[in-house]
Short mmCIF file of C-alpha atoms and ligand atoms in Angstrom, two decimals:
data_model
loop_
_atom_site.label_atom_id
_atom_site.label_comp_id
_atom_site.label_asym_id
_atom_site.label_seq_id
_atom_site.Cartn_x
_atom_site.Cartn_y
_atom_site.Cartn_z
CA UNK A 101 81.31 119.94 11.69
CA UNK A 102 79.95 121.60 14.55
CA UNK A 103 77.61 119.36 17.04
CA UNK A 104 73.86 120.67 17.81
CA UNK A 105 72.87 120.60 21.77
CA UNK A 106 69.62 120.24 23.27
CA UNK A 107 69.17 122.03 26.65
CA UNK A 108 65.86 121.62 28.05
CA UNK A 109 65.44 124.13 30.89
CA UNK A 110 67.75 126.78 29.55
CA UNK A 111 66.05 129.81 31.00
CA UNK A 112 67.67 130.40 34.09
CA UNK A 113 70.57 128.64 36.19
CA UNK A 114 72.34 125.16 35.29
CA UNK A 115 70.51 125.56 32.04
CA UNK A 116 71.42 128.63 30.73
CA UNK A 117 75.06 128.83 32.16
CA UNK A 118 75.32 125.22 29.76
CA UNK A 119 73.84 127.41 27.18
CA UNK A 120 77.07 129.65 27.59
CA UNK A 121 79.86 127.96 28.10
CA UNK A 122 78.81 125.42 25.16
CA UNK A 123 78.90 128.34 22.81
CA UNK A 124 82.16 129.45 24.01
CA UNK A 125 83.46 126.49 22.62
CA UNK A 126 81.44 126.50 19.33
CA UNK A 127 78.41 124.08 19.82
CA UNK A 128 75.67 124.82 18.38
CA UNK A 129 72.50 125.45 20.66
CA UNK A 130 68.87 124.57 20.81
CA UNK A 131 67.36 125.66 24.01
CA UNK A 132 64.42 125.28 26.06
CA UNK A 133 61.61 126.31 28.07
CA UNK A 134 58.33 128.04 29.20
CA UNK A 135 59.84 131.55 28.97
CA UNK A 136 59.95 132.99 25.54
CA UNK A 137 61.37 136.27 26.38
CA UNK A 138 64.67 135.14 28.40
CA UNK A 139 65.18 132.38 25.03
CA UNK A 140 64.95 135.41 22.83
CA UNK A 141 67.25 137.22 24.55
CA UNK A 142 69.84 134.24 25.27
CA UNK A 143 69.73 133.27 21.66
CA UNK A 144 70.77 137.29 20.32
CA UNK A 145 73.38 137.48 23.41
CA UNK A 146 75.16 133.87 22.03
CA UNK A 147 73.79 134.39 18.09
CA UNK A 148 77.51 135.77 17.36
CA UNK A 149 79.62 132.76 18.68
CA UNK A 150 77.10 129.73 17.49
CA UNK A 151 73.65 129.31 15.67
CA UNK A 152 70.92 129.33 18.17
CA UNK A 153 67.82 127.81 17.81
CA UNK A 154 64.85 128.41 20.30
CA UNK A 155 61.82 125.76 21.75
CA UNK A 156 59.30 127.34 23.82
CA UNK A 157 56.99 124.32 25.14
CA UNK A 158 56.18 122.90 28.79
CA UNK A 159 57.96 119.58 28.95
CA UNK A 160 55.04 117.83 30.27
CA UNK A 161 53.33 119.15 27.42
CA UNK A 162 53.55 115.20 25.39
CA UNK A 163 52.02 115.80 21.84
CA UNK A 164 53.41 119.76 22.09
CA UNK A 165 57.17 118.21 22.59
CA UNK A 166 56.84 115.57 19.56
CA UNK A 167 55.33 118.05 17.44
CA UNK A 168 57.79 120.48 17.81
CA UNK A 169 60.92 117.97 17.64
CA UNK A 170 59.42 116.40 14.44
CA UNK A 171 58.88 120.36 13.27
CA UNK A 172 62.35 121.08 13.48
CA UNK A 173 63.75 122.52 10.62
CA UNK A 174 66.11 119.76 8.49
CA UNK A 175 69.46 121.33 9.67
CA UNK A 176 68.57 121.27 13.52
CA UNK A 177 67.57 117.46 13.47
CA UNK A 178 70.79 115.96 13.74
CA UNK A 179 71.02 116.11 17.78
CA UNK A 180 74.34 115.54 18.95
CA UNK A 181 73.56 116.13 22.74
CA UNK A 182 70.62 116.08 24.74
CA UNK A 183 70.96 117.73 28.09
CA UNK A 184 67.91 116.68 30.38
CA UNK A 185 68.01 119.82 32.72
CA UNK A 186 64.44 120.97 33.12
CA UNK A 187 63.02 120.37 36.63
CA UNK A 188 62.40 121.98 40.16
CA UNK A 189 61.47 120.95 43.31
CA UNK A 190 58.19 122.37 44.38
CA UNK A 191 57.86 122.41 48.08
CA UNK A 192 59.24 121.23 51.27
CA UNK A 193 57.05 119.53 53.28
CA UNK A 194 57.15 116.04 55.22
CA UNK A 195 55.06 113.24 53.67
CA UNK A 196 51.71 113.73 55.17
CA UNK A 197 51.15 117.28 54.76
CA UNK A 198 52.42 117.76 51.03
CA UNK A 199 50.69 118.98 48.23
CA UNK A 200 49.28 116.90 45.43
CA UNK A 201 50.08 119.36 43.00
CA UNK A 202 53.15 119.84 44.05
CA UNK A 203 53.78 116.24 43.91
CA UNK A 204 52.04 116.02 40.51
CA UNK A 205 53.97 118.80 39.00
CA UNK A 206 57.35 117.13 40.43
CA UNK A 207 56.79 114.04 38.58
CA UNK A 208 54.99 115.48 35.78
CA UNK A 209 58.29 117.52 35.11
CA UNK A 210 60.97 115.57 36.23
CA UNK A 211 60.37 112.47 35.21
CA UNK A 212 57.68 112.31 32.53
CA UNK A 213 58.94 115.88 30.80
CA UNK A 214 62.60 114.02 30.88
CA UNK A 215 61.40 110.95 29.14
CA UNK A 216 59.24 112.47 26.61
CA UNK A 217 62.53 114.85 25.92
CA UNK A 218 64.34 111.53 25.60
CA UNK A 219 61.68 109.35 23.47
CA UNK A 220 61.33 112.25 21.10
CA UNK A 221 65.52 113.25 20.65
CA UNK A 222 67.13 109.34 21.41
CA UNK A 223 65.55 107.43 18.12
CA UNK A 224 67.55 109.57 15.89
CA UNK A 225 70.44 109.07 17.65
CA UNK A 226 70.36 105.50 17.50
CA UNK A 227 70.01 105.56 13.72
CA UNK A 228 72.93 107.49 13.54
CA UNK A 229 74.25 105.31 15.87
CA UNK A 230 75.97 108.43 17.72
CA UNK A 231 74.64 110.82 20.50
CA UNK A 232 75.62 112.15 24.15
CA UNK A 233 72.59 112.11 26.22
CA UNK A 234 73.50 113.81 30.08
CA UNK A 235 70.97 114.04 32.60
CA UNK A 236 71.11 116.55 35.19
CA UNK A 237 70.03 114.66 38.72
CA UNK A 238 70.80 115.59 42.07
CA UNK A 239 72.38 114.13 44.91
CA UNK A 240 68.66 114.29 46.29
CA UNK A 241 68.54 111.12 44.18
CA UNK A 242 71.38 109.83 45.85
CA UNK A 243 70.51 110.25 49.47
CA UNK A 244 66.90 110.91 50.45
CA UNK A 245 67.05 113.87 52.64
CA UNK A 246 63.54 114.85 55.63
CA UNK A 247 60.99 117.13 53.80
CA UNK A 248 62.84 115.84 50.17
CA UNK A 249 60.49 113.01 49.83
CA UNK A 250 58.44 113.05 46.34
CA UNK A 251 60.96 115.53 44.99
CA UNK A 252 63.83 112.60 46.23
CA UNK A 253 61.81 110.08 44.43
CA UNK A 254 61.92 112.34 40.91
CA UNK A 255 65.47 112.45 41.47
CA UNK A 256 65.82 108.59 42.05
CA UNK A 257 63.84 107.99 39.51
CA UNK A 258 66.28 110.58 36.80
CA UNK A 259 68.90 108.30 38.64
CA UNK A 260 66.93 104.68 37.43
CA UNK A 261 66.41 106.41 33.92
CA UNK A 262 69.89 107.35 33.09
CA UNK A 263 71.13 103.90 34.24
CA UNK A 264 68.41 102.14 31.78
CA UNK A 265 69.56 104.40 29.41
CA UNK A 266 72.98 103.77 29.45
CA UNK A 267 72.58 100.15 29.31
CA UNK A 268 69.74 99.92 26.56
CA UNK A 269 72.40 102.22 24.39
CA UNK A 270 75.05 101.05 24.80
CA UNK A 271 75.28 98.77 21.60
CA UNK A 272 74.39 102.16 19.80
CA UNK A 273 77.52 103.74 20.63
CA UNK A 274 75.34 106.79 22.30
CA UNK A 275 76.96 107.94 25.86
CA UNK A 276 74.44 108.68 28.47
CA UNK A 277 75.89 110.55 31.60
CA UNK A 278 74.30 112.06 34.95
CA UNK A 279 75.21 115.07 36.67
CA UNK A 280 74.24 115.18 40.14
CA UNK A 281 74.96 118.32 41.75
CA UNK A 282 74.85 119.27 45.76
CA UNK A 283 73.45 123.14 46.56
CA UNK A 284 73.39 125.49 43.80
CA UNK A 285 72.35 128.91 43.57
CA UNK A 286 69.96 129.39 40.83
CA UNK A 287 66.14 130.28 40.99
CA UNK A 288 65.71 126.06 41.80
CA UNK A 289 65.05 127.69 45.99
CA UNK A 290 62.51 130.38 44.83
CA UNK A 291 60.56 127.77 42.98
CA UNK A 292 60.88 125.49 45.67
CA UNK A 293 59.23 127.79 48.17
CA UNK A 294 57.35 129.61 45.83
CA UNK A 295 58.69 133.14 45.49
CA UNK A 296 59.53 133.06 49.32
CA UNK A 297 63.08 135.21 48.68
CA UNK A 298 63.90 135.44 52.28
CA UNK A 299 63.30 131.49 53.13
CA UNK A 300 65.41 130.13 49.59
CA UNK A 301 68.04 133.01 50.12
CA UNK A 302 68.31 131.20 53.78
CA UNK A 303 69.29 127.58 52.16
CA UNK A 304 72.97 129.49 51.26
CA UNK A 305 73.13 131.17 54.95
CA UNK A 306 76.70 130.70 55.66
CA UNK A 307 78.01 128.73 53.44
CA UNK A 308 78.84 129.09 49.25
CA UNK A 309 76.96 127.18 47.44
CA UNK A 310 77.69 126.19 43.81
CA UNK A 311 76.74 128.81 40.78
CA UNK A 312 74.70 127.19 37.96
CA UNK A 313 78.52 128.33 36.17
CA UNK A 314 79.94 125.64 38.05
CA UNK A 315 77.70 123.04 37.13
CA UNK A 316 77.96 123.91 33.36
CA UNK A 317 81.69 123.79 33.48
CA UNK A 318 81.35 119.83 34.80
CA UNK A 319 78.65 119.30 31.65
CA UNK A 320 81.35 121.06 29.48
CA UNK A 321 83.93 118.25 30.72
CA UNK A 322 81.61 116.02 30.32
CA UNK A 323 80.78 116.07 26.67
CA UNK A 324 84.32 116.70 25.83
CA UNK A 325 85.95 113.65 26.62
CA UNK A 326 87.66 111.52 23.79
CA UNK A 327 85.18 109.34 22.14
CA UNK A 328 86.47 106.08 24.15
CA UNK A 329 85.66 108.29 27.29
CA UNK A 330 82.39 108.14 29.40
CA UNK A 331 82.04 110.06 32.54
CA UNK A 332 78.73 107.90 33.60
CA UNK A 333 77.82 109.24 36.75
CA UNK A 334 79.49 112.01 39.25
CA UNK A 335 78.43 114.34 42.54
CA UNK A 336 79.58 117.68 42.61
CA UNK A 337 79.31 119.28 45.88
CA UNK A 338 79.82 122.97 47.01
CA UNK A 339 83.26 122.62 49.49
CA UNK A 340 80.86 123.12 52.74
CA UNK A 341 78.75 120.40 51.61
CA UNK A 342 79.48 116.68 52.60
CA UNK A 343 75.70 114.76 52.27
CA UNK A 344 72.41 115.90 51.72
CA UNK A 345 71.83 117.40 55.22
CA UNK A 346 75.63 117.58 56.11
CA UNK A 347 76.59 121.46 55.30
CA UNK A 348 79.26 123.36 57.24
CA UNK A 349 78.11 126.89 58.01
CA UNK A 350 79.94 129.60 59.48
CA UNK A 351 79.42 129.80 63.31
CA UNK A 352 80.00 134.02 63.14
P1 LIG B 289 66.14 126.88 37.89
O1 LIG B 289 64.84 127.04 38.59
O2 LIG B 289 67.05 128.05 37.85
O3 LIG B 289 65.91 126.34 36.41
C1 LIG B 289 64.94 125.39 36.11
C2 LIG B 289 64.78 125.34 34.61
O4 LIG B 289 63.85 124.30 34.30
C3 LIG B 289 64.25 126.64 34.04
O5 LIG B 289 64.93 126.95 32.85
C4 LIG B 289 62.80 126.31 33.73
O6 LIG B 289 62.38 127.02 32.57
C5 LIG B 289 62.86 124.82 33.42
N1 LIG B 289 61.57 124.20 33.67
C6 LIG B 289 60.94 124.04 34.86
N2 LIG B 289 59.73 123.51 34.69
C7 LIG B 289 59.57 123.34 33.34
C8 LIG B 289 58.53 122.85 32.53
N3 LIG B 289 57.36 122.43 33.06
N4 LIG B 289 58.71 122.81 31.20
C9 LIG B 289 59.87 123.24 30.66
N5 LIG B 289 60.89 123.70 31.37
C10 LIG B 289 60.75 123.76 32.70
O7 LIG B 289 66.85 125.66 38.63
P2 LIG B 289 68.26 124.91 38.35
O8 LIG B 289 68.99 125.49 37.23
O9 LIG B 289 68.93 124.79 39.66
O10 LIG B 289 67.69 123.48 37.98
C11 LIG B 289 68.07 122.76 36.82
C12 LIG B 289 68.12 121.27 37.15
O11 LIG B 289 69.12 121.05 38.15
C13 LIG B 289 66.83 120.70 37.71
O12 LIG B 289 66.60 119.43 37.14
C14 LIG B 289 67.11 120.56 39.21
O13 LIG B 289 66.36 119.54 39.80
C15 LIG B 289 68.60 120.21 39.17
N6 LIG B 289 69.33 120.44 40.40
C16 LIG B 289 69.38 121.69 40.97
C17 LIG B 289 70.09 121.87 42.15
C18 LIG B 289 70.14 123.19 42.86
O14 LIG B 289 70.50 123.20 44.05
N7 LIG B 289 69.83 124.29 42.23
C19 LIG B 289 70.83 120.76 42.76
C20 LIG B 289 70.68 119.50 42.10
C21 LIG B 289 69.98 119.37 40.94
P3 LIG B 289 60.96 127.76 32.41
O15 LIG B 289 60.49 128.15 33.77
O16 LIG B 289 61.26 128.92 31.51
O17 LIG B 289 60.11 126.73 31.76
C1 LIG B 290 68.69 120.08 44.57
C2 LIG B 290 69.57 119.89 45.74
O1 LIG B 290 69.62 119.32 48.20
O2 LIG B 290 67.90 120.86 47.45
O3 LIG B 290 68.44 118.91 43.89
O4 LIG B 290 67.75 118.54 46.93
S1 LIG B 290 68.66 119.64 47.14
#
């Protein structure tokens, strides 16, 4: 039978590219986010290769995300894999001068959106004693990088969670993986400085960064290892990229 994904944050980039390549190779798709329109029009581009279904909430939203898992109609319920994508950085600015709601919205999102995701998906997998669960990090919660601060502690944090995760699971049989990608080019810079096109195009000056395609082809190998298999942790970095704040650029 075919398996059911969740993709939270399937609107744009890593998201939406999962969205893709997971119905090229006939998973079924529930995906997620604030933007109705770009859902709708995902889920009649892929309706042909899988069944789509479509969630339109805020993931910090708490009783909006329980209601509408519990709402799901019978034959979406049975989640086979939850992909914990949603998230953004929002700003760039060393500790002292950063913006509370920036900071809010960081770990409103990336941390308390992912683990009300999680609570509201990972119960039914552990009655069915089956269940993928991948959560897409960063390497910013690998390294801490200047100016990455609260956005660095999110990403530590995704790093803490998937770890707990894996090890409160594990008796279930349910994998839990992380994905923890260097520079990609997706819409994660225009967020990040807030529309500024000139100043997140300037994060890729030089250099070619990863395409959310790239990332969705790792999540692809991911969730399509045997069932022995579990790929718990990994860094993918764009060639030019060695750390956080290590990035060769052209010198043209
Ligand atoms: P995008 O900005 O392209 O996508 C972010 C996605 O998250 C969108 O689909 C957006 O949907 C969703 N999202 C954001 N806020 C909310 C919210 N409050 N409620 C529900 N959904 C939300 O960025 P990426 O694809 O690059 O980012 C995806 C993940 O990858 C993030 O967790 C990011 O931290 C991580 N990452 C990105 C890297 C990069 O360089 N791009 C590198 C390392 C990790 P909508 O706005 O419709 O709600
Ligand atoms: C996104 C990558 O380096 O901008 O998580 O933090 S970085």
């Amino acid at each position: 039978m075919s398996k059911i994904a969740l993709i939270t944050g399937a609107t744009s980039g890593i998201g939406e590219a999962t969205a893709r390549i997971f119905s090229d190779h006939g998973i079924n798709l529930i995906i997620c986010g604030r933007r109705e329109k770009r859902l709708l029009s995902l889920k009649s581009e892929l309706s042909h290769k899988v069944k789509v279904h479509t969630l339109t909430f805020d993931v910090r939203d708490k009783d909006k995300v329980f209601q509408i898992m519990e709402d799901l109609p019978e034959d979406w319920k049975k989640i086979d894999i939850l992909v914990n994508n949603a998230g953004n950085a929002h700003g760039f600015d060393p500790i002292h001068e950063g913006s509370l709601d920036d900071w809010e919205s960081m770990i409103d999102i990336n941390v308390k959106g992912l683990l009300y995701v999680s609570k509201a998906v990972i119960p039914g997998m552990v009655e069915r004693r089956s269940g993928h669960v991948v959560n897409i990090g960063s390497i910013a919660g690998k390294e801490v990088y200047p100016n990455g601060n609260v956005y660095c502690a999110s990403k530590y944090a995704v790093d803490a969670i998937n770890n707990g995760m894996r090890l409160d699971l594990n008796q279930y049989g349910i994998k839990v993986s992380q994905v923890n990608p260097g520079l990609v080019d997706t819409e994660f810079s225009e967020v990040r400085f807030k529309g500024d096109k000139q100043r997140s195009q300037s994060v890729y000056d030089g250099m070619t960064p990863l395409t959310g395609d790239d990332i969705a082809d790792l999540i692809l190998f991911v969730v399509t290892r045997p069932a022995h298999v579990n790929i718990s942790d990994s860094i993918i970095f764009p060639t030019a990229q060695a750390s956080s704040t290590l990035v060769r650029r052209d010198q043209s």
